[in-house]
Coordinates of N, CA and C in Angstrom, one line a residue:
X11 N 12.5 -34.4 -1.8 CA 13.0 -33.5 -2.8 C 12.9 -32.1 -2.4
X12 N 14.0 -31.3 -2.5 CA 14.0 -30.0 -2.1 C 13.2 -29.1 -3.0
X13 N 12.4 -28.2 -2.5 CA 11.6 -27.3 -3.3 C 12.4 -26.1 -3.6
X14 N 12.1 -25.5 -4.8 CA 12.7 -24.3 -5.2 C 12.3 -23.2 -4.2
X15 N 13.2 -22.2 -3.9 CA 12.9 -21.2 -3.0 C 11.9 -20.2 -3.6
X16 N 11.1 -19.6 -2.6 CA 10.2 -18.6 -3.0 C 10.9 -17.4 -3.6
X17 N 10.4 -16.9 -4.7 CA 11.0 -15.6 -5.3 C 10.2 -14.4 -4.8
X18 N 8.9 -14.5 -4.9 CA 8.0 -13.4 -4.6 C 7.0 -13.7 -3.5
X19 N 7.0 -12.8 -2.5 CA 6.0 -12.9 -1.4 C 4.9 -11.9 -1.7
X20 N 3.7 -12.3 -1.9 CA 2.6 -11.4 -2.2 C 1.8 -11.1 -0.9
X21 N 1.8 -9.9 -0.4 CA 1.2 -9.5 0.9 C -0.1 -8.8 0.6
X22 N -1.2 -9.3 1.1 CA -2.5 -8.7 1.0 C -3.1 -8.4 2.3
X23 N -3.0 -7.2 2.8 CA -3.6 -6.8 4.1 C -5.1 -6.6 3.9
X24 N -5.9 -7.3 4.8 CA -7.4 -7.1 4.8 C -7.7 -6.3 6.0
X25 N -7.9 -5.0 5.8 CA -8.0 -4.1 7.0 C -9.4 -3.4 7.0
X26 N -9.9 -3.1 5.8 CA -11.2 -2.4 5.8 C -12.2 -3.2 4.9
X27 N -12.1 -3.0 3.6 CA -13.0 -3.7 2.7 C -12.2 -4.7 1.9
X28 N -12.9 -5.6 1.2 CA -12.2 -6.5 0.4 C -13.2 -7.0 -0.7
X29 N -12.7 -7.4 -1.8 CA -13.5 -8.0 -2.9 C -13.4 -9.6 -2.8
X30 N -13.7 -10.2 -3.9 CA -13.7 -11.7 -3.9 C -12.2 -12.1 -3.9
X31 N -11.8 -12.6 -2.7 CA -10.4 -13.0 -2.5 C -9.9 -14.1 -3.3
X32 N -10.8 -15.1 -3.6 CA -10.5 -16.2 -4.4 C -10.2 -15.7 -5.9
X33 N -11.0 -14.8 -6.4 CA -10.7 -14.3 -7.7 C -9.5 -13.5 -7.7
X34 N -9.2 -12.7 -6.7 CA -8.0 -11.9 -6.6 C -6.8 -12.8 -6.7
X35 N -6.8 -13.9 -5.9 CA -5.7 -14.8 -5.9 C -5.5 -15.5 -7.2
X36 N -6.6 -15.9 -7.8 CA -6.6 -16.5 -9.1 C -6.0 -15.7 -10.2
X37 N -6.4 -14.4 -10.3 CA -5.9 -13.5 -11.3 C -4.5 -13.2 -11.2
X38 N -4.0 -12.8 -10.0 CA -2.7 -12.4 -9.8 C -1.7 -13.6 -9.8
X39 N -2.1 -14.7 -9.2 CA -1.3 -15.9 -9.3 C -1.1 -16.4 -10.7
X40 N -2.1 -16.4 -11.5 CA -2.0 -16.8 -12.9 C -1.0 -15.9 -13.6
X41 N -1.0 -14.6 -13.3 CA 0.0 -13.7 -14.0 C 1.4 -14.0 -13.5
X42 N 1.5 -14.3 -12.2 CA 2.9 -14.6 -11.7 C 3.4 -15.9 -12.3
X43 N 2.5 -16.9 -12.5 CA 2.9 -18.1 -13.2 C 3.3 -17.8 -14.6
X44 N 2.6 -17.0 -15.3 CA 2.9 -16.6 -16.7 C 4.3 -16.0 -16.8
X45 N 4.6 -15.2 -15.7 CA 5.9 -14.5 -15.7 C 7.1 -15.4 -15.2
X46 N 6.7 -16.7 -14.8 CA 7.7 -17.6 -14.4 C 8.2 -17.4 -13.0
X47 N 7.4 -16.8 -12.1 CA 7.8 -16.5 -10.7 C 7.3 -17.6 -9.8
X48 N 8.2 -18.0 -8.8 CA 7.8 -18.8 -7.7 C 7.3 -18.0 -6.6
X49 N 6.1 -18.2 -6.1 CA 5.5 -17.2 -5.2 C 4.7 -17.9 -4.0
X50 N 4.4 -17.0 -3.1 CA 3.5 -17.4 -2.0 C 2.6 -16.1 -1.8
X51 N 1.4 -16.4 -1.2 CA 0.5 -15.3 -0.9 C 0.3 -15.3 0.6
X52 N 0.5 -14.1 1.2 CA 0.2 -13.9 2.7 C -0.9 -13.0 2.8
X53 N -2.0 -13.5 3.3 CA -3.2 -12.7 3.6 C -3.2 -12.4 5.1
X54 N -3.1 -11.1 5.4 CA -3.1 -10.6 6.8 C -4.5 -10.1 7.1
X55 N -5.2 -10.8 8.0 CA -6.6 -10.4 8.4 C -6.5 -9.5 9.6
X56 N -6.7 -8.2 9.4 CA -6.6 -7.2 10.4 C -7.9 -6.9 11.0
X57 N -8.4 -7.7 12.0 CA -9.7 -7.5 12.6 C -10.6 -8.7 12.4
X58 N -11.9 -8.4 12.5 CA -12.9 -9.5 12.5 C -13.6 -9.5 11.1
X59 N -13.1 -10.5 10.3 CA -13.6 -10.7 9.0 C -13.8 -12.2 8.8
X60 N -14.8 -12.8 9.5 CA -15.0 -14.2 9.5 C -15.2 -14.8 8.1
X61 N -16.0 -14.2 7.2 CA -16.2 -14.7 5.9 C -14.9 -14.8 5.1
X62 N -14.1 -13.7 5.2 CA -12.8 -13.7 4.5 C -11.9 -14.8 5.0
X63 N -11.9 -15.0 6.3 CA -11.1 -16.1 6.9 C -11.5 -17.5 6.4
X64 N -12.8 -17.7 6.3 CA -13.3 -19.0 5.9 C -13.0 -19.2 4.4
X65 N -13.2 -18.2 3.6 CA -12.8 -18.3 2.2 C -11.3 -18.6 2.0
X66 N -10.5 -18.0 2.7 CA -9.1 -18.2 2.6 C -8.6 -19.6 3.1
X67 N -9.3 -20.1 4.1 CA -9.0 -21.4 4.6 C -9.3 -22.4 3.5
X68 N -10.4 -22.3 2.8 CA -10.8 -23.2 1.8 C -9.8 -23.1 0.6
X69 N -9.3 -21.9 0.3 CA -8.3 -21.7 -0.7 C -7.0 -22.4 -0.4
X70 N -6.6 -22.3 0.9 CA -5.4 -22.9 1.4 C -5.5 -24.4 1.4
X71 N -6.7 -24.9 1.8 CA -6.9 -26.4 1.9 C -7.0 -27.0 0.5
X72 N -7.2 -26.2 -0.5 CA -7.2 -26.8 -1.9 C -5.8 -26.9 -2.4
X73 N -4.8 -26.6 -1.6 CA -3.4 -26.8 -2.0 C -2.7 -25.6 -2.6
X74 N -3.4 -24.5 -2.5 CA -2.8 -23.2 -3.1 C -1.7 -22.7 -2.2
X75 N -0.8 -21.9 -2.7 CA 0.3 -21.4 -2.0 C -0.1 -20.1 -1.2
X76 N -0.8 -20.4 -0.1 CA -1.5 -19.4 0.7 C -1.1 -19.6 2.1
X77 N -0.8 -18.5 2.8 CA -0.6 -18.4 4.2 C -1.6 -17.4 4.8
X78 N -2.1 -17.6 6.0 CA -3.1 -16.7 6.6 C -2.6 -16.3 7.9
X79 N -2.5 -15.0 8.2 CA -2.2 -14.5 9.5 C -3.4 -13.7 10.0
X80 N -3.9 -14.0 11.1 CA -5.1 -13.4 11.6 C -4.8 -12.6 12.9
X81 N -5.1 -11.3 13.0 CA -5.0 -10.6 14.2 C -6.2 -10.7 15.1
X82 N -6.0 -10.6 16.4 CA -7.2 -10.7 17.3 C -8.1 -9.5 17.2
X83 N -7.6 -8.4 16.8 CA -8.4 -7.2 16.7 C -7.7 -6.3 15.6
X84 N -8.4 -5.2 15.3 CA -7.9 -4.3 14.3 C -6.7 -3.5 14.8
X85 N -5.6 -3.6 14.1 CA -4.4 -2.8 14.4 C -4.0 -1.8 13.3
X86 N -4.7 -1.9 12.2 CA -4.4 -1.0 11.1 C -3.6 -1.6 10.0
X87 N -3.7 -1.0 8.8 CA -3.0 -1.6 7.7 C -1.5 -1.5 7.8
X88 N -1.0 -0.5 8.4 CA 0.5 -0.4 8.6 C 1.0 -1.6 9.4
X89 N 0.4 -1.9 10.5 CA 0.8 -3.1 11.3 C 0.7 -4.4 10.5
X90 N -0.4 -4.5 9.7 CA -0.6 -5.7 8.9 C 0.5 -5.8 7.9
X91 N 0.9 -4.7 7.2 CA 2.0 -4.8 6.3 C 3.3 -5.2 6.9
X92 N 3.6 -4.5 8.1 CA 4.8 -4.8 8.8 C 4.9 -6.3 9.2
X93 N 3.8 -6.9 9.6 CA 3.8 -8.3 10.0 C 4.0 -9.1 8.7
X94 N 3.4 -8.7 7.6 CA 3.7 -9.5 6.4 C 5.1 -9.4 5.9
X95 N 5.7 -8.2 6.1 CA 7.1 -8.0 5.7 C 8.0 -9.0 6.6
X96 N 7.7 -9.1 7.9 CA 8.4 -10.0 8.7 C 8.3 -11.5 8.5
X97 N 7.1 -11.8 7.9 CA 6.8 -13.3 7.7 C 7.2 -13.7 6.3
X98 N 7.4 -12.8 5.4 CA 7.7 -13.1 4.0 C 8.9 -13.9 3.8
X99 N 8.9 -14.8 2.9 CA 10.1 -15.7 2.5 C 10.8 -15.2 1.3
X100 N 10.1 -14.5 0.4 CA 10.7 -14.1 -0.8 C 11.7 -12.9 -0.7
X101 N 12.6 -12.9 -1.7 CA 13.5 -11.7 -1.8 C 12.8 -10.5 -2.3
X102 N 11.7 -10.7 -3.1 CA 10.9 -9.6 -3.6 C 9.5 -9.6 -2.9
X103 N 9.0 -8.5 -2.5 CA 7.7 -8.3 -1.9 C 6.8 -7.6 -2.8
X104 N 5.6 -8.2 -3.1 CA 4.6 -7.6 -3.9 C 3.4 -7.3 -3.0
X105 N 3.1 -6.0 -2.7 CA 1.9 -5.7 -1.9 C 0.8 -5.4 -2.8
X106 N -0.4 -5.9 -2.4 CA -1.6 -5.7 -3.2 C -2.7 -5.2 -2.2
X107 N -3.6 -4.4 -2.8 CA -4.9 -4.1 -2.0 C -5.7 -5.3 -2.0
X108 N -6.6 -5.4 -1.0 CA -7.5 -6.6 -0.9 C -8.8 -6.4 -1.8
X109 N -8.8 -5.4 -2.6 CA -9.8 -5.2 -3.6 C -9.2 -4.8 -4.9
X110 N -9.9 -4.9 -6.0 CA -9.3 -4.8 -7.3 C -9.1 -3.3 -7.6
X111 N -7.8 -3.0 -7.8 CA -7.4 -1.6 -8.2 C -6.7 -1.6 -9.6
X112 N -5.8 -2.6 -9.8 CA -4.9 -2.5 -11.0 C -5.0 -3.8 -11.7
X113 N -4.9 -3.7 -13.1 CA -5.0 -5.0 -13.9 C -3.7 -5.8 -13.6
X114 N -3.9 -7.1 -13.3 CA -2.8 -8.0 -13.1 C -1.8 -8.1 -14.2
X115 N -2.2 -7.8 -15.5 CA -1.4 -7.9 -16.6 C -0.2 -6.9 -16.6
X116 N -0.4 -5.8 -15.7 CA 0.6 -4.8 -15.6 C 1.8 -5.2 -14.7
X117 N 1.7 -6.4 -14.1 CA 2.8 -6.8 -13.2 C 4.1 -6.9 -14.0
X118 N 4.0 -7.2 -15.2 CA 5.3 -7.2 -16.0 C 6.0 -5.9 -16.0
X119 N 5.3 -4.8 -16.0 CA 5.9 -3.5 -16.0 C 6.7 -3.3 -14.7
X120 N 6.1 -3.8 -13.6 CA 6.8 -3.6 -12.3 C 8.1 -4.4 -12.2
X121 N 8.0 -5.7 -12.7 CA 9.2 -6.5 -12.7 C 10.3 -6.0 -13.6
X122 N 9.9 -5.4 -14.8 CA 10.8 -4.8 -15.7 C 11.6 -3.6 -15.0
X123 N 10.8 -2.8 -14.3 CA 11.4 -1.6 -13.6 C 12.3 -2.1 -12.5
X124 N 11.9 -3.1 -11.8 CA 12.7 -3.7 -10.7 C 14.0 -4.3 -11.2
X125 N 13.9 -5.0 -12.3 CA 15.1 -5.7 -12.8 C 16.1 -4.7 -13.4
X126 N 15.6 -3.4 -13.7 CA 16.5 -2.4 -14.2 C 17.3 -1.7 -13.1
X127 N 17.0 -2.1 -11.9 CA 17.8 -1.5 -10.8 C 17.1 -0.8 -9.7
X128 N 15.8 -0.6 -9.8 CA 15.0 0.1 -8.7 C 14.7 -0.9 -7.6
X129 N 14.8 -0.3 -6.4 CA 14.5 -1.2 -5.2 C 13.0 -1.0 -4.7
X130 N 12.3 0.0 -5.2 CA 10.9 0.1 -4.9 C 10.2 0.6 -6.1
X131 N 9.2 -0.2 -6.6 CA 8.4 0.2 -7.7 C 7.0 0.4 -7.3
X132 N 6.5 1.6 -7.4 CA 5.1 1.9 -7.0 C 4.3 2.2 -8.3
X133 N 3.0 2.3 -8.1 CA 2.2 2.4 -9.3 C 1.3 3.6 -9.3
X134 N 1.0 4.1 -10.5 CA 0.1 5.2 -10.7 C -1.0 4.8 -11.6
X135 N -2.2 4.8 -11.1 CA -3.3 4.4 -12.0 C -3.6 5.6 -12.9
X136 N -3.2 5.4 -14.2 CA -3.3 6.4 -15.2 C -3.5 5.8 -16.6
X137 N -4.5 6.4 -17.3 CA -5.3 7.5 -16.9 C -6.4 7.1 -15.9
X138 N -6.7 8.0 -15.0 CA -7.7 7.7 -14.0 C -9.1 7.6 -14.7
X139 N -9.9 6.6 -14.3 CA -11.2 6.5 -14.9 C -12.3 6.8 -13.8
X140 N -11.9 7.3 -12.7 CA -12.8 7.6 -11.6 C -13.8 8.7 -12.0
X141 N -14.9 8.9 -11.3 CA -15.8 10.1 -11.5 C -15.0 11.3 -11.1
X142 N -15.4 12.5 -11.6 CA -14.7 13.7 -11.5 C -14.4 14.1 -10.0
X143 N -15.3 13.8 -9.1 CA -15.1 14.2 -7.7 C -14.0 13.4 -7.1
X144 N -13.8 12.2 -7.5 CA -12.7 11.4 -7.0 C -11.3 11.9 -7.6
X145 N -11.3 12.3 -8.8 CA -10.1 12.8 -9.5 C -9.7 14.1 -8.8
X146 N -10.6 14.9 -8.5 CA -10.3 16.2 -7.9 C -9.7 16.0 -6.5
X147 N -10.4 15.1 -5.7 CA -9.8 14.8 -4.4 C -8.4 14.3 -4.5
X148 N -8.2 13.4 -5.4 CA -6.8 12.8 -5.6 C -5.8 13.8 -6.0
X149 N -6.2 14.7 -6.9 CA -5.2 15.7 -7.4 C -4.8 16.7 -6.3
X150 N -5.8 17.1 -5.5 CA -5.5 18.1 -4.5 C -4.7 17.4 -3.4
X151 N -5.0 16.2 -3.0 CA -4.3 15.5 -2.0 C -2.8 15.3 -2.4
X152 N -2.6 14.8 -3.6 CA -1.2 14.5 -4.0 C -0.5 15.8 -4.3
X153 N -1.1 16.9 -4.7 CA -0.4 18.2 -4.9 C 0.1 18.6 -3.5
X154 N -0.7 18.5 -2.5 CA -0.3 19.0 -1.1 C 0.9 18.1 -0.7
X155 N 0.8 16.8 -0.9 CA 1.9 15.9 -0.4 C 3.2 16.2 -1.2
X156 N 3.1 16.5 -2.5 CA 4.3 16.8 -3.3 C 4.9 18.1 -2.8
X157 N 4.1 19.1 -2.6 CA 4.7 20.4 -2.2 C 5.3 20.3 -0.8
X158 N 4.7 19.6 0.1 CA 5.3 19.5 1.5 C 6.5 18.6 1.6
X159 N 6.6 17.6 0.8 CA 7.7 16.6 0.9 C 8.7 16.7 -0.2
X160 N 8.5 17.5 -1.3 CA 9.4 17.6 -2.3 C 9.6 16.3 -3.1
X161 N 8.6 15.4 -3.1 CA 8.6 14.2 -3.9 C 7.7 14.2 -5.1
X162 N 8.0 13.4 -6.1 CA 7.2 13.5 -7.4 C 6.0 12.7 -7.5
X163 N 5.6 11.9 -6.5 CA 4.6 10.9 -6.7 C 3.2 11.4 -6.9
X164 N 2.4 10.7 -7.7 CA 1.1 11.2 -8.1 C 0.0 10.2 -7.7
X165 N 0.3 9.1 -7.1 CA -0.7 8.1 -6.7 C -0.2 7.2 -5.6
X166 N 0.1 7.8 -4.4 CA 0.7 7.0 -3.3 C -0.4 6.1 -2.7
X167 N -1.6 6.3 -3.0 CA -2.7 5.4 -2.5 C -2.9 4.2 -3.2
X168 N -2.2 4.0 -4.3 CA -2.3 2.7 -5.1 C -1.6 1.6 -4.3
X169 N -2.3 0.5 -4.0 CA -1.7 -0.5 -3.2 C -0.7 -1.5 -3.8
X170 N -0.6 -1.5 -5.1 CA 0.4 -2.4 -5.8 C 1.8 -1.8 -5.8
X171 N 2.7 -2.5 -5.1 CA 4.1 -2.1 -5.0 C 5.0 -3.3 -5.1
X172 N 6.2 -3.1 -5.7 CA 7.2 -4.2 -5.7 C 8.4 -3.7 -4.9
X173 N 8.8 -4.5 -3.9 CA 9.8 -4.0 -2.9 C 10.9 -5.0 -2.8
X174 N 12.1 -4.5 -2.9 CA 13.3 -5.3 -2.6 C 13.4 -5.6 -1.1
X175 N 13.5 -6.8 -0.7 CA 13.5 -7.2 0.7 C 14.6 -6.4 1.5
X176 N 15.7 -6.1 0.8 CA 16.8 -5.6 1.6 C 16.6 -4.2 2.1
X177 N 15.5 -3.5 1.5 CA 15.3 -2.1 2.0 C 14.3 -2.1 3.2
X178 N 13.7 -3.2 3.5 CA 12.6 -3.3 4.5 C 13.1 -2.7 5.9
X179 N 14.3 -2.9 6.3 CA 14.7 -2.4 7.6 C 14.7 -0.8 7.6
X180 N 14.7 -0.2 6.4 CA 14.7 1.3 6.4 C 13.3 1.8 6.4
X181 N 12.3 0.9 6.3 CA 10.9 1.4 6.2 C 10.1 0.9 7.5
X182 N 9.9 1.8 8.4 CA 9.1 1.4 9.6 C 7.8 2.2 9.5
X183 N 6.7 1.4 9.6 CA 5.4 1.9 9.4 C 4.6 1.9 10.8
X184 N 3.8 2.9 11.0 CA 2.8 2.9 12.1 C 1.7 3.9 11.7
X185 N 0.6 3.8 12.5 CA -0.5 4.7 12.2 C -1.0 4.4 10.8
X186 N -1.2 5.4 10.0 CA -1.6 5.3 8.6 C -0.5 5.6 7.6
X187 N 0.7 5.4 8.0 CA 1.8 5.8 7.2 C 2.1 4.8 6.0
X188 N 1.3 3.7 6.0 CA 1.5 2.8 4.8 C 1.2 3.5 3.5
X189 N 0.4 4.5 3.5 CA 0.1 5.3 2.3 C 1.3 6.0 1.8
X190 N 2.3 6.3 2.7 CA 3.4 7.1 2.3 C 4.7 6.3 2.2
X191 N 4.6 5.0 1.9 CA 5.8 4.2 1.7 C 6.7 4.8 0.6
X192 N 6.2 5.3 -0.5 CA 7.1 5.8 -1.5 C 7.8 7.1 -1.0
X193 N 7.1 7.9 -0.3 CA 7.7 9.1 0.2 C 8.8 8.8 1.3
X194 N 8.5 7.9 2.2 CA 9.5 7.6 3.2 C 10.7 6.9 2.6
X195 N 10.5 6.1 1.6 CA 11.7 5.4 0.9 C 12.5 6.5 0.2
X196 N 11.8 7.4 -0.5 CA 12.5 8.4 -1.3 C 13.4 9.2 -0.4
X197 N 12.8 9.6 0.8 CA 13.6 10.4 1.7 C 14.8 9.7 2.3
X198 N 14.8 8.4 2.3 CA 15.9 7.6 2.8 C 16.9 7.2 1.7
X199 N 16.8 7.8 0.6 CA 17.7 7.6 -0.5 C 17.5 6.3 -1.3
X200 N 16.4 5.6 -1.1 CA 16.1 4.4 -1.8 C 15.7 4.7 -3.3
X201 N 16.1 3.9 -4.2 CA 15.8 4.1 -5.6 C 14.3 3.7 -5.8
X202 N 13.5 4.7 -6.1 CA 12.1 4.5 -6.3 C 11.6 5.0 -7.6
X203 N 10.7 4.3 -8.3 CA 10.2 4.7 -9.5 C 8.7 4.5 -9.5
X204 N 7.9 5.3 -10.1 CA 6.5 5.2 -10.2 C 6.1 4.9 -11.7
X205 N 5.4 3.8 -11.9 CA 5.1 3.4 -13.3 C 3.6 3.4 -13.5
X206 N 3.2 3.8 -14.7 CA 1.7 3.9 -15.0 C 1.1 2.5 -15.2
X207 N 0.0 2.3 -14.6 CA -0.7 1.0 -14.7 C -2.2 1.3 -15.0
X208 N -2.9 0.2 -15.5 CA -4.3 0.3 -15.9 C -5.2 0.1 -14.7
X209 N -6.1 1.1 -14.5 CA -7.0 1.0 -13.4 C -8.2 0.0 -13.7
X210 N -8.5 -0.8 -12.7 CA -9.6 -1.8 -12.9 C -10.9 -1.0 -12.9
X211 N -11.9 -1.6 -13.6 CA -13.2 -0.9 -13.6 C -13.9 -1.0 -12.2
X212 N -13.5 -2.0 -11.4 CA -14.1 -2.1 -10.0 C -13.6 -0.9 -9.1
X213 N -12.6 -0.2 -9.5 CA -12.0 0.8 -8.7 C -12.5 2.2 -9.2
X214 N -13.5 2.3 -10.0 CA -13.9 3.6 -10.5 C -15.2 4.1 -10.0
X215 N -15.7 3.5 -8.9 CA -17.0 4.0 -8.4 C -16.7 5.3 -7.5
X216 N -17.8 6.0 -7.3 CA -17.7 7.3 -6.5 C -17.3 6.9 -5.0
X217 N -16.3 7.6 -4.5 CA -15.9 7.3 -3.1 C -16.0 8.7 -2.4
X218 N -16.9 8.7 -1.4 CA -17.1 9.9 -0.6 C -16.8 9.5 0.8
X219 N -16.0 10.4 1.5 CA -15.6 10.1 2.9 C -16.1 11.2 3.8
X220 N -16.1 10.9 5.1 CA -16.6 11.9 6.1 C -15.6 12.9 6.5
X221 N -16.0 13.9 7.2 CA -15.1 15.0 7.7 C -14.0 14.4 8.5
X222 N -14.3 13.4 9.3 CA -13.3 12.8 10.2 C -12.1 12.2 9.4
X223 N -12.4 11.6 8.3 CA -11.4 11.0 7.4 C -10.5 12.1 6.9
X224 N -11.1 13.2 6.4 CA -10.3 14.3 5.9 C -9.3 14.8 7.0
X225 N -9.8 14.9 8.2 CA -9.0 15.5 9.3 C -7.9 14.5 9.6
X226 N -8.1 13.2 9.5 CA -7.0 12.2 9.8 C -6.0 12.3 8.6
X227 N -6.5 12.6 7.4 CA -5.5 12.7 6.3 C -4.6 14.0 6.5
X228 N -5.2 15.0 7.0 CA -4.4 16.3 7.3 C -3.4 16.0 8.3
X229 N -3.8 15.3 9.4 CA -2.8 14.9 10.4 C -1.7 14.0 9.9
X230 N -2.1 13.0 9.1 CA -1.1 12.1 8.4 C -0.1 12.9 7.7
X231 N -0.6 13.9 6.9 CA 0.4 14.7 6.1 C 1.3 15.5 7.0
X232 N 0.7 16.1 8.1 CA 1.6 16.8 9.0 C 2.6 15.9 9.6
X233 N 2.2 14.7 10.0 CA 3.2 13.8 10.6 C 4.3 13.5 9.6
X234 N 3.9 13.2 8.3 CA 4.8 12.9 7.3 C 5.8 14.1 7.1
X235 N 5.2 15.3 7.1 CA 6.0 16.5 6.9 C 7.1 16.6 7.9
X236 N 6.7 16.4 9.2 CA 7.7 16.4 10.3 C 8.8 15.4 10.1
X237 N 8.4 14.2 9.7 CA 9.3 13.1 9.6 C 10.3 13.4 8.4
X238 N 9.8 13.9 7.3 CA 10.7 14.2 6.2 C 11.6 15.3 6.4
X239 N 11.0 16.4 7.0 CA 11.8 17.6 7.1 C 12.7 17.7 8.3
X240 N 12.4 17.0 9.4 CA 13.1 17.2 10.6 C 13.7 15.9 11.2
X241 N 13.9 14.9 10.4 CA 14.5 13.6 10.8 C 15.9 13.9 11.4
X242 N 16.6 14.8 10.7 CA 18.0 15.0 11.1 C 18.1 16.1 12.2
X243 N 17.0 16.6 12.7 CA 17.0 17.7 13.7 C 16.0 17.2 14.8
X244 N 16.3 16.2 15.6 CA 15.3 15.6 16.5 C 14.7 16.6 17.5
X245 N 15.5 17.5 18.1 CA 14.9 18.4 19.1 C 13.9 19.3 18.4
X246 N 14.2 19.8 17.3 CA 13.2 20.7 16.6 C 12.0 19.9 16.2
X247 N 12.2 18.6 15.8 CA 11.1 17.8 15.4 C 10.1 17.6 16.5
X248 N 10.6 17.2 17.7 CA 9.8 17.0 18.9 C 9.1 18.2 19.4
X249 N 9.8 19.4 19.2 CA 9.1 20.6 19.6 C 7.9 20.9 18.7
X250 N 8.1 20.8 17.4 CA 7.0 21.0 16.5 C 5.9 19.9 16.6
X251 N 6.3 18.7 16.9 CA 5.3 17.7 17.1 C 4.5 18.0 18.3
X252 N 5.1 18.5 19.4 CA 4.3 18.9 20.5 C 3.3 20.0 20.2
X253 N 3.7 20.9 19.4 CA 2.8 22.0 18.9 C 1.7 21.4 18.1
X254 N 2.0 20.4 17.3 CA 1.0 19.8 16.4 C -0.1 19.1 17.2
X255 N 0.1 18.7 18.4 CA -0.9 18.0 19.2 C -2.1 18.9 19.4
X256 N -1.9 20.2 19.3 CA -3.0 21.1 19.5 C -3.8 21.4 18.2
X257 N -3.3 20.9 17.1 CA -3.9 21.2 15.8 C -5.3 20.5 15.6
X258 N -5.5 19.3 16.1 CA -6.8 18.6 15.8 C -8.0 19.5 16.2
X259 N -7.9 20.0 17.4 CA -9.0 20.9 17.9 C -9.2 22.1 17.0
X260 N -8.1 22.7 16.6 CA -8.2 23.9 15.8 C -8.8 23.5 14.4
X261 N -8.3 22.4 13.9 CA -8.8 22.0 12.5 C -10.3 21.7 12.6
X262 N -10.8 21.1 13.6 CA -12.2 20.7 13.7 C -13.0 22.0 13.8
X263 N -12.5 22.9 14.6 CA -13.3 24.2 14.8 C -13.3 25.0 13.5
X264 N -12.3 24.9 12.7 CA -12.2 25.7 11.5 C -12.7 25.1 10.3
X265 N -13.1 23.8 10.3 CA -13.5 23.1 9.1 C -14.7 23.7 8.5

């Protein structure tokens, strides 16, 4: 008997931290079933996470719609997502963080926006329930990104996105550019919308990062700025990119 085709491929990159993957699968798969979607889950293990691998094997062996892709070493979340995009069977791609960020019940909002004609639906956790320090960091970061790129997005770090498979050839990720999927898509003329979703309580703890992380974020934004502003002027782009190679030392000395 021929099985019905997969409608939604759920891609979960496991690159840094993760929560209870069994619970994550249970909550989101239950919501997809409620919405009447035929789905598969692709867990991309980016690096050495033996406990996550064992938990996922048990989940798969229990007959759940789970596929596991395991990298030999850490290549980064962008590479994990690109591998997931290439392996996905569904016409619609749902990306999720490997930890709890957004309430599964808000999936209906994403599908409603997608079915209204948008090819990329991204999410904004609003209202934010984080501690003040996290909200300040996020506001400053997104203000800079909006000003440099001319895009309207207010929460590009939210991992829940709904993507039309046909636009994937237009989105090439490397480094840490997975955070900027909405910006890259917007710049390429793809129809993108950001919808408000409910932030999970597990996502509201204080998050403090080191100086090195801030420096990498600055370089990510510079890279994005060059990509967005000078894609149509390659000689100027590479000239400025060469100049930018000297910026890390300057930024470290000036921090």
